[in-house]
Amino acid sequence: MYIGNTNYSFQPPNICPHCHVTNKPSEKYNERTVDTDGTPSNISIWQCANHKCNKLFVALYQMKGGKAVWIRFLNGLPKGPDWPKPIADLKSDNSDGAENSKFIKTYLQSLEAESYGLDELAGMGYRKSIEYLVKDWAIQNNPEKKADIEKLWLGQVIKKYYSGDLKDILERATWLGNDQAHYNRLFEEFDIDVLKELIALIMVELDRQHKMKHYIETIQSKK
Ligand SMILES: [Zn+2]
């Protein structure tokens, strides 16, 4: 496929974003283009080969390391943040084999609501996503305390299982988030963008802590 003026080799998508069944979709169309940030890209249209589905979908490819690489399916919705790996890997209980944690699922639904101008729903959604992130992360690090964490209020989980700056930021995010869910708003001066920025900050800090823990555990003194 062409990206810019070069014809690159590429791997066709092997899963359908509608039915999530692995198959060999057939290519209907592809065209070089540029992404919203100016990155040279190629957009292709495919048809799912699963007979129960047969739906069309759109894939975005960009050049990486001399090849055209699949970036994501385009569904007309805003792109979510780039999830740090430990956040992307986080699993939720009862998520029915879903690929994403409840945090990511709820965050993306809130983003979708926000893109439709549904700011009240989006605010409550972001608040809910923080709760999933805080509890699932605490459970991942303290699996033996699962039952305890599940039955505590969000504020209690933050106090008991988080510390330092992260705890302070989590508390502030939940204050703003709670406000989004209540009739009389106390924090009028902070809007959804601030709440999202706090969530971004929380993800960076969880990623940092996860990496430090990993390297401290895996690199041992040779003396
Ligand atoms: Zn399909």
XYZ file of N, CA and C and ligand atoms in Angstrom:
670
model
N 0.845 -1.203 0.000
C 0.000 0.000 0.000
C 0.882 1.255 0.000
N 0.369 2.315 -0.579
C 1.140 3.553 -0.654
C 0.972 4.388 0.615
N 2.124 4.837 1.155
C 2.125 5.869 2.189
C 3.101 6.915 1.659
N 2.633 8.127 1.491
C 3.451 9.110 0.781
C 3.653 8.596 -0.641
N 4.918 8.612 -1.111
C 5.163 8.167 -2.490
C 5.759 6.764 -2.550
N 5.778 6.065 -1.428
C 6.412 4.750 -1.395
C 5.366 3.655 -1.237
N 5.566 2.560 -1.969
C 4.672 1.419 -1.846
C 5.260 0.456 -0.805
N 4.625 0.342 0.343
C 5.144 -0.482 1.435
C 4.438 -1.836 1.498
N 5.185 -2.847 1.964
C 4.528 -4.121 2.252
C 3.793 -3.978 3.592
N 2.743 -4.755 3.789
C 1.973 -4.644 5.035
C 1.243 -5.950 5.307
N 0.861 -6.131 6.568
C 0.053 -7.295 6.940
C -1.407 -6.874 7.015
N -2.292 -7.555 6.284
C -3.718 -7.202 6.374
C -4.234 -7.433 7.791
N -5.293 -6.707 8.220
C -5.876 -6.989 9.530
C -6.387 -8.435 9.545
N -6.277 -9.129 10.680
C -6.773 -10.510 10.728
C -7.862 -10.678 11.782
N -8.442 -9.542 12.191
C -9.578 -9.620 13.122
C -10.563 -8.509 12.755
N -11.840 -8.761 12.973
C -12.864 -7.778 12.633
C -13.251 -6.990 13.890
N -13.284 -5.650 13.811
C -13.625 -4.852 14.997
C -15.109 -4.911 15.352
N -15.942 -5.466 14.472
C -17.384 -5.579 14.779
C -17.680 -6.872 15.540
N -17.295 -8.029 14.936
C -17.661 -9.314 15.555
C -16.505 -9.885 16.383
N -15.321 -9.296 16.283
C -14.125 -9.728 17.019
C -13.697 -11.153 16.679
N -14.145 -11.636 15.500
C -13.747 -12.974 15.068
C -12.504 -12.848 14.187
N -11.510 -13.705 14.450
C -10.309 -13.716 13.634
C -10.655 -14.275 12.262
N -10.304 -13.572 11.208
C -10.564 -14.076 9.856
C -9.695 -13.320 8.860
N -9.868 -13.640 7.586
C -9.103 -12.950 6.541
C -10.024 -12.021 5.791
N -10.177 -10.784 6.252
C -11.090 -9.849 5.594
C -10.598 -9.531 4.180
N -11.510 -9.206 3.282
C -11.081 -8.854 1.927
C -10.991 -7.335 1.782
N -9.950 -6.917 1.064
C -9.707 -5.491 0.919
C -10.589 -4.914 -0.189
N -11.264 -3.807 0.104
C -12.162 -3.198 -0.871
C -11.547 -1.955 -1.498
N -10.678 -1.297 -0.738
C -10.224 0.014 -1.183
C -9.074 0.431 -0.294
N -8.079 1.128 -0.859
C -7.129 1.822 0.023
C -6.565 3.049 -0.635
N -6.202 4.010 0.196
C -5.837 5.327 -0.321
C -4.843 5.990 0.611
N -3.784 6.577 0.016
C -2.836 7.307 0.879
C -3.479 8.597 1.359
N -3.105 9.005 2.556
C -3.702 10.202 3.158
C -2.745 10.725 4.235
N -3.131 11.776 4.936
C -2.371 12.189 6.119
C -3.302 12.193 7.317
N -2.771 11.780 8.480
C -3.556 11.758 9.712
C -3.778 13.209 10.183
N -4.653 13.375 11.179
C -4.963 14.728 11.662
C -3.716 15.460 12.164
N -2.701 14.710 12.649
C -1.480 15.369 13.135
C -0.428 15.518 12.018
N -0.808 15.236 10.773
C 0.113 15.435 9.654
C 0.949 14.212 9.294
N 0.809 13.110 10.050
C 1.586 11.904 9.762
C 1.096 11.255 8.460
N 2.022 10.989 7.509
C 1.616 10.291 6.294
C 0.996 8.936 6.652
N -0.127 8.610 6.026
C -0.895 7.428 6.431
C -1.562 6.792 5.217
N -2.158 5.642 5.449
C -2.984 4.995 4.443
C -4.264 4.521 5.119
N -5.388 4.792 4.472
C -6.678 4.361 5.022
C -7.241 3.292 4.096
N -7.613 2.148 4.646
C -8.131 1.071 3.811
C -9.479 0.582 4.334
N -10.290 0.111 3.421
C -11.615 -0.404 3.782
C -11.621 -1.913 3.544
N -12.129 -2.651 4.503
C -12.106 -4.110 4.466
C -13.497 -4.654 4.721
N -13.727 -5.875 4.231
C -14.991 -6.541 4.558
C -14.686 -7.828 5.314
N -15.353 -7.951 6.475
C -15.175 -9.129 7.321
C -15.619 -10.386 6.557
N -14.809 -11.478 6.702
C -15.127 -12.714 5.975
C -16.012 -13.664 6.794
N -16.316 -13.290 8.037
C -17.216 -14.103 8.858
C -18.637 -13.934 8.301
N -19.250 -15.036 7.849
C -20.543 -14.940 7.169
C -21.646 -14.358 8.040
N -21.514 -14.502 9.361
C -22.536 -13.947 10.243
C -22.386 -12.435 10.403
N -21.288 -11.890 9.894
C -21.008 -10.466 10.098
C -20.943 -9.729 8.763
N -19.896 -10.037 7.983
C -19.703 -9.427 6.649
C -19.708 -7.894 6.644
N -19.436 -7.287 7.788
C -19.488 -5.819 7.837
C -18.199 -5.206 7.291
N -18.321 -3.959 6.881
C -17.155 -3.207 6.418
C -16.491 -2.512 7.602
N -15.202 -2.344 7.515
C -14.520 -1.530 8.528
C -13.325 -0.827 7.903
N -12.843 0.178 8.624
C -11.776 1.039 8.106
C -10.528 0.890 8.980
N -9.377 0.706 8.335
C -8.125 0.556 9.088
C -7.152 1.665 8.718
N -6.425 2.121 9.715
C -5.400 3.151 9.513
C -4.015 2.501 9.613
N -3.185 2.726 8.584
C -1.801 2.244 8.605
C -0.863 3.430 8.522
N 0.298 3.288 9.202
C 1.355 4.296 9.081
C 2.690 3.591 8.949
N 3.697 4.336 8.507
C 5.010 3.741 8.268
C 5.797 3.643 9.581
N 6.289 2.426 9.858
C 7.187 2.245 11.015
C 8.241 1.231 10.632
N 9.518 1.601 10.765
C 10.608 0.678 10.469
C 10.555 0.121 9.054
N 10.240 0.947 8.065
C 10.274 0.513 6.672
C 9.080 -0.314 6.222
N 8.071 -0.434 7.103
C 6.876 -1.206 6.752
C 5.647 -0.378 7.054
N 4.552 -0.695 6.361
C 3.275 -0.101 6.734
C 2.717 -0.931 7.891
N 2.442 -0.279 9.024
C 2.007 -0.999 10.221
C 0.597 -0.571 10.594
N -0.242 -1.536 10.953
C -1.605 -1.258 11.397
C -1.557 -0.410 12.666
N -2.282 0.701 12.676
C -2.300 1.577 13.860
C -3.580 1.350 14.658
N -4.725 1.496 13.995
C -5.999 1.260 14.683
C -7.129 1.227 13.665
N -8.290 0.732 14.099
C -9.483 0.826 13.282
C -10.096 2.198 13.520
N -10.663 2.770 12.478
C -11.287 4.082 12.617
C -12.797 3.886 12.717
N -13.402 4.423 13.765
C -14.851 4.280 13.919
C -15.529 5.628 14.048
N -14.797 6.692 13.726
C -15.405 8.014 13.781
C -15.443 8.605 15.175
N -14.943 7.840 16.168
C -14.959 8.335 17.541
C -13.580 8.877 17.896
N -13.509 9.778 18.902
C -12.199 10.307 19.259
C -11.288 9.188 19.739
N -10.025 9.342 19.456
C -9.027 8.356 19.869
C -8.783 8.518 21.361
N -8.732 7.445 22.087
C -8.444 7.515 23.520
C -6.985 7.847 23.734
N -6.571 8.010 24.998
C -5.158 8.255 25.273
C -4.321 7.030 24.890
N -3.011 7.205 24.774
C -2.131 6.045 24.624
C -1.952 5.454 26.020
N -2.568 4.300 26.236
C -2.537 3.723 27.584
C -1.135 3.221 27.891
N -0.545 3.609 29.050
C 0.722 2.990 29.458
C 0.504 1.479 29.587
N 1.542 0.684 29.301
C 1.376 -0.771 29.242
C 0.727 -1.387 30.493
N 1.201 -1.014 31.714
C 0.566 -1.631 32.898
C -0.920 -1.305 33.005
N -1.319 -0.149 32.474
C -2.749 0.214 32.498
C -3.488 -0.627 31.446
N -2.879 -0.754 30.262
C -3.503 -1.559 29.208
C -3.618 -3.026 29.635
N -2.637 -3.493 30.433
C -2.620 -4.898 30.862
C -3.532 -5.174 32.055
N -3.996 -4.114 32.710
C -4.800 -4.282 33.924
C -6.076 -5.052 33.596
N -6.407 -6.031 34.450
C -7.609 -6.836 34.212
C -8.661 -6.517 35.259
N -9.903 -6.562 34.825
C -11.005 -6.398 35.762
C -11.663 -7.739 35.993
N -12.183 -7.914 37.191
C -12.954 -9.104 37.501
C -14.275 -9.018 36.731
N -14.863 -10.140 36.426
C -16.170 -10.188 35.745
C -16.215 -9.369 34.472
N -15.065 -9.221 33.808
C -15.146 -8.417 32.579
C -15.502 -9.301 31.381
N -15.920 -10.535 31.651
C -16.439 -11.443 30.626
C -15.474 -11.651 29.467
N -14.201 -11.785 29.792
C -13.216 -12.019 28.752
C -12.992 -10.812 27.858
N -13.517 -9.652 28.257
C -13.339 -8.446 27.441
C -11.858 -8.089 27.395
N -11.469 -7.497 26.290
C -10.067 -7.174 26.104
C -9.630 -6.057 27.058
N -10.504 -5.102 27.263
C -10.156 -3.944 28.077
C -10.645 -4.074 29.508
N -9.919 -3.410 30.412
C -10.371 -3.332 31.795
C -11.607 -2.440 31.844
N -12.310 -2.522 32.984
C -13.486 -1.658 33.144
C -13.079 -0.193 33.127
N -11.871 0.084 33.588
C -11.385 1.466 33.559
C -11.346 1.982 32.123
N -10.668 1.239 31.237
C -10.526 1.696 29.855
C -11.890 1.754 29.172
N -12.700 0.727 29.402
C -14.033 0.701 28.788
C -14.854 1.929 29.205
N -14.846 2.211 30.506
C -15.654 3.320 31.015
C -15.085 4.663 30.557
N -13.749 4.743 30.541
C -13.113 5.981 30.090
C -13.512 6.269 28.638
N -13.427 5.245 27.787
C -13.744 5.442 26.360
C -15.215 5.784 26.154
N -16.089 5.159 26.955
C -17.512 5.509 26.855
C -17.738 6.963 27.261
N -16.992 7.419 28.279
C -17.131 8.807 28.736
C -16.646 9.756 27.650
N -15.533 9.367 27.009
C -14.981 10.181 25.920
C -16.003 10.292 24.786
N -16.681 9.182 24.524
C -17.692 9.180 23.467
C -18.850 10.110 23.849
N -19.308 9.988 25.096
C -20.388 10.858 25.573
C -19.963 12.325 25.450
N -18.719 12.598 25.835
C -18.211 13.973 25.769
C -18.216 14.476 24.323
N -17.845 13.588 23.382
C -17.780 14.014 21.978
C -19.159 14.324 21.413
N -20.215 13.773 22.052
C -21.581 14.104 21.630
C -22.126 15.314 22.397
N -21.265 15.933 23.218
C -21.705 17.086 23.995
C -22.447 16.717 25.260
N -22.404 15.414 25.634
C -23.120 14.960 26.842
C -22.198 15.111 28.049
N -21.927 16.366 28.447
C -20.897 16.611 29.460
C -21.271 16.089 30.841
N -22.567 16.094 31.155
C -22.982 15.595 32.477
C -22.708 14.087 32.591
N -23.089 13.361 31.559
C -22.835 11.912 31.551
C -21.339 11.627 31.534
N -20.606 12.393 30.720
C -19.168 12.177 30.614
C -18.503 12.360 31.980
N -18.890 13.420 32.691
C -18.297 13.694 34.009
C -18.520 12.538 34.970
N -19.739 12.034 35.008
C -20.034 10.895 35.893
C -19.257 9.657 35.458
N -19.114 9.519 34.127
C -18.382 8.368 33.596
C -16.913 8.392 33.989
N -16.302 9.555 33.875
C -14.882 9.657 34.254
C -14.713 9.339 35.740
N -15.662 9.823 36.549
C -15.637 9.535 37.984
C -15.670 8.023 38.230
N -16.541 7.345 37.493
C -16.687 5.888 37.628
C -15.411 5.183 37.162
N -14.801 5.720 36.096
C -13.589 5.072 35.567
C -12.468 5.127 36.602
N -12.390 6.238 37.343
C -11.354 6.352 38.380
C -11.566 5.271 39.447
N -12.815 5.056 39.807
C -13.112 4.037 40.817
C -12.627 2.655 40.358
N -12.896 2.315 39.094
C -12.445 1.020 38.570
C -10.920 0.926 38.583
N -10.263 2.022 38.166
C -8.802 2.008 38.104
C -8.204 1.819 39.504
N -8.692 2.608 40.452
C -8.166 2.563 41.821
C -8.358 1.175 42.422
N -9.542 0.602 42.261
C -9.831 -0.689 42.895
C -9.123 -1.850 42.180
N -9.161 -1.860 40.850
C -8.507 -2.961 40.120
C -6.991 -2.946 40.320
N -6.429 -1.743 40.394
C -4.980 -1.625 40.605
C -4.626 -2.126 42.017
N -5.422 -1.738 42.994
C -5.175 -2.174 44.377
C -5.313 -3.697 44.475
N -6.291 -4.255 43.779
C -6.500 -5.709 43.809
C -5.329 -6.430 43.129
N -4.860 -5.859 42.007
C -3.727 -6.473 41.306
C -2.502 -6.553 42.215
N -2.285 -5.506 43.020
C -1.104 -5.478 43.891
C -1.324 -6.189 45.220
N -2.596 -6.415 45.567
C -2.916 -7.080 46.840
C -4.018 -8.107 46.617
N -3.715 -9.140 45.810
C -4.785 -10.076 45.439
C -5.462 -10.728 46.657
N -4.696 -10.877 47.739
C -5.261 -11.527 48.935
C -6.286 -10.628 49.635
N -6.297 -9.328 49.282
C -7.223 -8.372 49.925
C -8.439 -8.060 49.045
N -8.634 -8.892 48.015
C -9.669 -8.599 47.013
C -11.043 -8.319 47.642
N -11.461 -9.211 48.529
C -12.799 -9.070 49.115
C -12.906 -7.760 49.893
N -11.832 -7.418 50.606
C -11.801 -6.189 51.396
C -11.935 -4.965 50.474
N -11.104 -4.946 49.434
C -11.080 -3.798 48.513
C -12.432 -3.621 47.833
N -13.053 -4.725 47.439
C -14.333 -4.637 46.732
C -15.433 -4.015 47.581
N -15.390 -4.261 48.899
C -16.510 -3.764 49.695
C -16.276 -2.362 50.279
N -15.016 -1.863 50.202
C -14.748 -0.522 50.730
C -15.223 0.565 49.771
N -15.523 1.757 50.348
C -15.795 2.930 49.523
C -14.503 3.325 48.835
N -14.637 4.037 47.729
C -13.469 4.483 46.966
C -12.468 5.245 47.843
N -12.973 6.202 48.637
C -12.098 7.009 49.493
C -11.318 6.159 50.482
N -11.967 5.118 50.982
C -11.294 4.229 51.952
C -10.185 3.427 51.265
N -10.437 2.991 50.036
C -9.422 2.230 49.288
C -8.200 3.118 49.038
N -8.454 4.373 48.665
C -7.344 5.302 48.395
C -6.502 5.482 49.672
N -7.167 5.712 50.806
C -6.454 5.927 52.075
C -5.630 4.713 52.479
N -6.186 3.529 52.264
C -5.578 2.312 52.774
C -4.494 1.751 51.849
N -4.670 1.904 50.532
C -3.786 1.204 49.594
C -2.895 2.121 48.750
N -3.001 3.432 48.936
C -2.158 4.358 48.167
C -1.479 5.319 49.130
N -0.339 5.910 48.676
C 0.366 6.818 49.563
C 1.020 7.957 48.776
N 1.526 8.931 49.509
C 2.305 10.029 48.927
C 1.494 10.906 47.979
N 2.194 11.454 46.976
C 1.558 12.357 46.006
C 0.422 11.675 45.277
N 0.620 10.394 44.968
C -0.401 9.668 44.220
C -1.719 9.666 44.990
N -1.639 9.421 46.308
C -2.844 9.415 47.144
C -3.505 10.791 47.105
N -2.683 11.855 47.216
C -3.231 13.221 47.203
C -3.932 13.525 45.884
N -3.319 13.096 44.777
C -3.912 13.362 43.456
C -5.194 12.541 43.275
N -5.142 11.284 43.719
C -6.338 10.439 43.610
C -7.496 11.055 44.385
N -7.187 11.565 45.583
C -8.255 12.177 46.389
C -8.851 13.380 45.674
N -7.982 14.206 45.075
C -8.492 15.387 44.366
C -9.323 14.996 43.148
N -8.849 13.978 42.448
C -9.617 13.516 41.275
C -11.000 13.040 41.708
N -11.081 12.359 42.849
C -12.400 11.873 43.274
C -13.275 13.018 43.792
N -12.650 14.056 44.384
C -13.463 15.216 44.802
C -14.116 15.846 43.579
N -13.294 16.099 42.547
C -13.839 16.686 41.314
C -14.842 15.735 40.676
N -14.506 14.448 40.680
C -15.378 13.450 40.070
C -16.709 13.361 40.795
N -16.674 13.372 42.131
C -17.919 13.317 42.908
C -18.787 14.505 42.568
N -18.126 15.638 42.380
C -18.827 16.859 42.066
C -19.605 16.722 40.760
N -19.019 15.978 39.820
C -19.680 15.789 38.522
C -20.977 15.014 38.693
N -21.086 14.265 39.785
C -22.254 13.409 39.963
C -23.303 14.053 40.875
N -23.019 15.238 41.399
C -23.931 15.834 42.380
C -24.663 17.072 41.860
N -25.783 17.337 42.490
C -26.636 18.428 42.018
C -26.003 19.794 42.267
N -25.559 20.015 43.496
C -24.910 21.279 43.815
C -23.408 21.147 43.647
N -22.877 21.810 42.705
C -21.449 21.650 42.431
C -20.618 22.552 43.330
N -19.614 21.957 43.968
C -18.735 22.708 44.872
C -17.517 23.261 44.137
N -17.103 22.532 43.104
C -15.876 22.919 42.412
C -16.200 23.479 41.025
N -16.986 24.536 41.004
C -17.440 25.108 39.735
C -16.274 25.477 38.814
N -15.145 25.845 39.423
C -14.034 26.373 38.612
C -13.252 25.274 37.887
N -13.522 24.017 38.247
C -12.803 22.942 37.562
C -13.761 22.199 36.640
N -13.343 21.996 35.400
C -14.243 21.309 34.479
C -13.716 19.908 34.151
N -14.356 19.291 33.174
C -14.021 17.925 32.791
C -12.568 17.798 32.329
N -12.060 18.871 31.682
C -10.670 18.803 31.199
C -9.687 18.626 32.361
N -9.991 19.272 33.500
C -9.112 19.126 34.659
C -9.189 17.690 35.181
N -10.401 17.169 35.241
C -10.589 15.793 35.698
C -9.794 14.821 34.804
N -9.865 15.038 33.489
C -9.135 14.167 32.556
C -7.628 14.317 32.722
N -7.188 15.544 33.010
C -5.757 15.760 33.188
C -5.277 15.035 34.453
N -6.106 15.046 35.493
C -5.735 14.319 36.716
C -5.670 12.813 36.429
N -6.598 12.311 35.639
C -6.573 10.875 35.292
C -5.285 10.561 34.520
N -4.900 11.462 33.599
C -3.658 11.255 32.827
C -2.453 11.207 33.765
N -2.453 12.112 34.739
C -1.354 12.184 35.715
C -1.296 10.903 36.557
N -2.456 10.407 36.931
C -2.541 9.172 37.723
C -1.966 8.001 36.919
N -2.284 7.944 35.628
C -1.763 6.843 34.805
C -0.244 6.905 34.687
N 0.297 8.109 34.526
C 1.754 8.273 34.431
C 2.416 7.788 35.721
N 1.832 8.160 36.857
C 2.423 7.800 38.153
C 2.319 6.288 38.411
N 1.181 5.682 38.066
C 1.048 4.229 38.253
C 2.061 3.498 37.366
N 2.240 3.998 36.147
C 3.200 3.404 35.210
C 4.621 3.510 35.776
N 4.933 4.682 36.327
C 6.273 4.923 36.891
C 6.533 3.974 38.078
N 5.552 3.880 38.975
C 5.708 3.005 40.141
C 5.862 1.548 39.716
N 5.070 1.170 38.706
C 5.114 -0.206 38.222
C 6.496 -0.532 37.660
N 7.052 0.397 36.867
C 8.370 0.180 36.265
C 9.455 0.110 37.335
N 9.387 1.027 38.317
C 10.420 1.031 39.369
C 10.392 -0.286 40.137
N 9.194 -0.724 40.480
C 9.040 -1.979 41.214
C 9.624 -3.133 40.393
N 9.317 -3.138 39.102
C 9.784 -4.194 38.208
C 11.315 -4.255 38.188
N 11.962 -3.093 38.005
C 13.425 -3.101 37.898
C 14.091 -3.395 39.238
N 13.485 -2.911 40.318
C 14.059 -3.205 41.638
C 13.987 -4.709 41.910
N 12.904 -5.345 41.468
C 12.747 -6.791 41.699
C 13.617 -7.635 40.763
N 13.789 -7.160 39.494
C 14.450 -8.038 38.512
C 15.957 -7.834 38.440
N 16.451 -6.643 38.808
C 17.912 -6.430 38.755
C 18.449 -6.541 40.170
N 19.143 -7.628 40.425
C 19.658 -7.872 41.772
C 21.172 -7.665 41.815
N 21.683 -7.314 42.995
C 23.125 -7.100 43.167
C 23.900 -8.377 42.871
N 25.054 -8.243 42.188
C 25.873 -9.418 41.858
C 26.996 -9.606 42.884
N 27.035 -8.747 43.930
C 28.130 -8.829 44.901
C 27.923 -10.004 45.846
Zn -16.952 -9.324 11.494
